[in-house]
XYZ file of N, CA and C in Angstrom:
189
model
N -32.273 -34.272 -93.000
C -32.163 -32.406 -92.686
C -33.367 -32.122 -92.706
N -33.739 -31.615 -91.651
C -34.966 -31.248 -91.694
C -35.365 -29.394 -91.717
N -36.304 -29.432 -91.774
C -36.959 -28.347 -92.336
C -36.290 -26.930 -91.922
N -36.555 -26.869 -90.819
C -36.129 -25.820 -89.847
C -34.485 -25.622 -89.885
N -33.791 -27.055 -90.233
C -32.155 -26.632 -90.302
C -32.167 -26.008 -91.402
N -32.815 -26.411 -92.512
C -32.492 -25.640 -93.907
C -33.076 -24.302 -94.285
N -34.298 -23.737 -93.307
C -34.326 -22.424 -93.195
C -33.450 -21.699 -92.857
N -32.431 -21.856 -92.115
C -31.620 -21.327 -91.252
C -30.446 -21.348 -92.222
N -29.871 -21.747 -93.195
C -28.747 -21.670 -94.339
C -29.377 -20.495 -95.235
N -28.161 -19.986 -95.315
C -28.597 -19.009 -96.383
C -28.411 -19.860 -98.084
N -28.487 -18.796 -98.932
C -28.786 -19.399 -100.126
C -28.025 -20.087 -100.547
N -26.365 -19.020 -100.557
C -25.171 -20.137 -101.521
C -25.011 -21.459 -100.714
N -25.296 -21.548 -99.314
C -25.102 -22.594 -98.585
C -26.113 -23.761 -98.923
N -27.348 -23.504 -98.893
C -28.443 -24.221 -99.570
C -27.956 -24.892 -101.124
N -27.353 -24.210 -101.949
C -26.885 -24.625 -103.359
C -25.962 -25.656 -103.449
N -25.122 -25.151 -102.114
C -23.690 -26.016 -102.051
C -24.085 -27.508 -101.520
N -24.851 -27.372 -100.750
C -25.558 -28.621 -100.012
C -26.497 -29.190 -100.873
N -27.357 -28.748 -101.846
C -27.993 -29.612 -102.804
C -26.874 -30.247 -104.092
N -25.928 -29.811 -104.131
C -24.938 -30.172 -104.664
C -24.005 -31.389 -104.110
N -23.950 -31.220 -102.900
C -23.413 -32.347 -102.215
C -24.149 -33.218 -101.973
N -25.689 -33.193 -101.729
C -26.818 -34.279 -101.285
C -26.809 -34.956 -102.802
N -26.880 -34.034 -104.123
C -27.285 -34.752 -105.086
C -26.067 -35.641 -105.535
N -24.814 -35.589 -105.131
C -23.639 -36.424 -105.574
C -23.671 -37.877 -104.655
N -24.550 -37.657 -103.595
C -24.311 -38.584 -102.563
C -25.525 -39.490 -103.140
N -26.678 -38.759 -103.588
C -27.780 -39.611 -103.771
C -27.123 -40.664 -104.886
N -26.462 -40.048 -106.200
C -25.966 -40.437 -107.044
C -25.297 -42.073 -106.731
N -24.198 -41.633 -105.862
C -23.292 -42.517 -105.337
C -24.116 -43.923 -104.582
N -24.965 -43.217 -103.868
C -26.135 -44.552 -103.275
C -26.900 -45.402 -104.454
N -27.431 -44.497 -105.411
C -27.584 -45.231 -106.147
C -26.743 -46.459 -106.884
N -25.627 -45.731 -107.505
C -24.872 -46.912 -107.874
C -24.497 -47.852 -106.902
N -24.317 -47.360 -105.703
C -23.557 -48.864 -104.514
C -24.984 -49.850 -105.103
N -26.215 -48.898 -104.767
C -27.654 -50.163 -104.600
C -27.660 -51.038 -105.970
N -27.012 -50.282 -107.254
C -27.337 -51.408 -108.382
C -26.624 -52.500 -107.952
N -25.018 -52.061 -107.858
C -23.989 -53.136 -107.717
C -24.480 -54.311 -107.003
N -24.629 -53.833 -105.451
C -25.156 -54.608 -104.643
C -25.984 -53.908 -104.033
N -27.176 -54.836 -102.947
C -28.147 -54.142 -102.290
C -27.638 -53.702 -101.345
N -28.312 -52.425 -100.754
C -27.399 -51.551 -99.793
C -28.580 -52.086 -98.605
N -27.833 -51.891 -97.168
C -28.018 -52.616 -95.952
C -29.060 -51.900 -95.707
N -29.581 -50.668 -96.054
C -30.924 -50.037 -95.440
C -30.605 -49.224 -97.014
N -31.926 -49.646 -97.687
C -32.365 -48.959 -98.825
C -33.332 -47.930 -98.444
N -33.712 -47.751 -97.367
C -34.641 -46.253 -97.147
C -33.417 -44.823 -96.821
N -32.311 -45.336 -97.065
C -31.101 -43.819 -97.379
C -31.925 -43.587 -98.400
N -32.175 -44.307 -99.405
C -31.747 -43.561 -100.810
C -33.327 -42.702 -101.133
N -34.560 -43.064 -100.056
C -35.863 -42.233 -100.012
C -35.243 -40.921 -99.221
N -34.847 -41.170 -98.334
C -34.252 -39.661 -97.264
C -33.480 -38.659 -97.978
N -32.299 -39.441 -98.471
C -31.656 -38.576 -99.167
C -32.446 -37.853 -100.527
N -33.297 -38.700 -101.023
C -34.138 -37.871 -102.224
C -34.990 -37.061 -101.746
N -35.417 -37.082 -100.474
C -36.569 -36.077 -99.739
C -35.881 -34.825 -99.499
N -34.786 -34.931 -98.803
C -33.804 -34.144 -98.359
C -33.652 -32.919 -99.625
N -33.194 -33.835 -100.917
C -32.673 -32.820 -101.902
C -34.058 -31.912 -102.191
N -35.247 -32.508 -102.133
C -36.856 -31.808 -102.630
C -36.802 -30.694 -102.008
N -36.549 -30.677 -100.263
C -36.661 -30.253 -99.401
C -35.742 -28.747 -99.972
N -34.670 -29.140 -99.815
C -33.575 -27.808 -100.100
C -33.907 -27.246 -101.561
N -34.598 -28.266 -102.624
C -34.971 -27.014 -103.752
C -36.178 -26.564 -103.830
N -36.918 -27.207 -103.042
C -37.883 -26.182 -102.380
C -37.670 -24.871 -102.091
N -37.049 -24.696 -100.962
C -36.515 -24.029 -100.018
C -35.813 -22.507 -101.160
N -34.870 -23.082 -102.101
C -34.509 -22.212 -102.822
C -35.363 -21.811 -103.735
N -36.395 -22.425 -104.738
C -37.166 -21.998 -105.035
C -38.456 -20.772 -104.473
N -38.450 -21.081 -103.142
C -39.589 -19.886 -102.344
C -38.451 -18.667 -102.119
N -37.311 -18.985 -101.809
C -36.323 -17.365 -101.784
C -36.280 -17.033 -103.502
N -36.170 -17.750 -104.293
C -36.181 -16.898 -105.644
C -37.531 -16.300 -105.812
N -38.638 -16.855 -105.358
C -39.985 -16.477 -105.835
C -40.359 -15.000 -104.832
N -39.674 -14.983 -103.644
C -39.493 -13.797 -102.826
C -39.130 -12.596 -103.344
C-alpha cells in the first residue's frame, strides 16, 4: 500500500486496515517459522505497510 493511498483513507478505515495488516503479518510470520515462505520479502513489505499506517494515524492525532 502506497503512502498516497493511505492519505486518502479516513481515520476509522486506517485503524481497521492496521488491524487487518497486523493480523496478516502475524500469520505470515507463523507460516514462515513452520516452513520458509516462497517470497520472504513479503514480511518486510507488510511490516513497512504497518509502519506507514501507524505513522499516518500518529500524524493525524497530532494535528
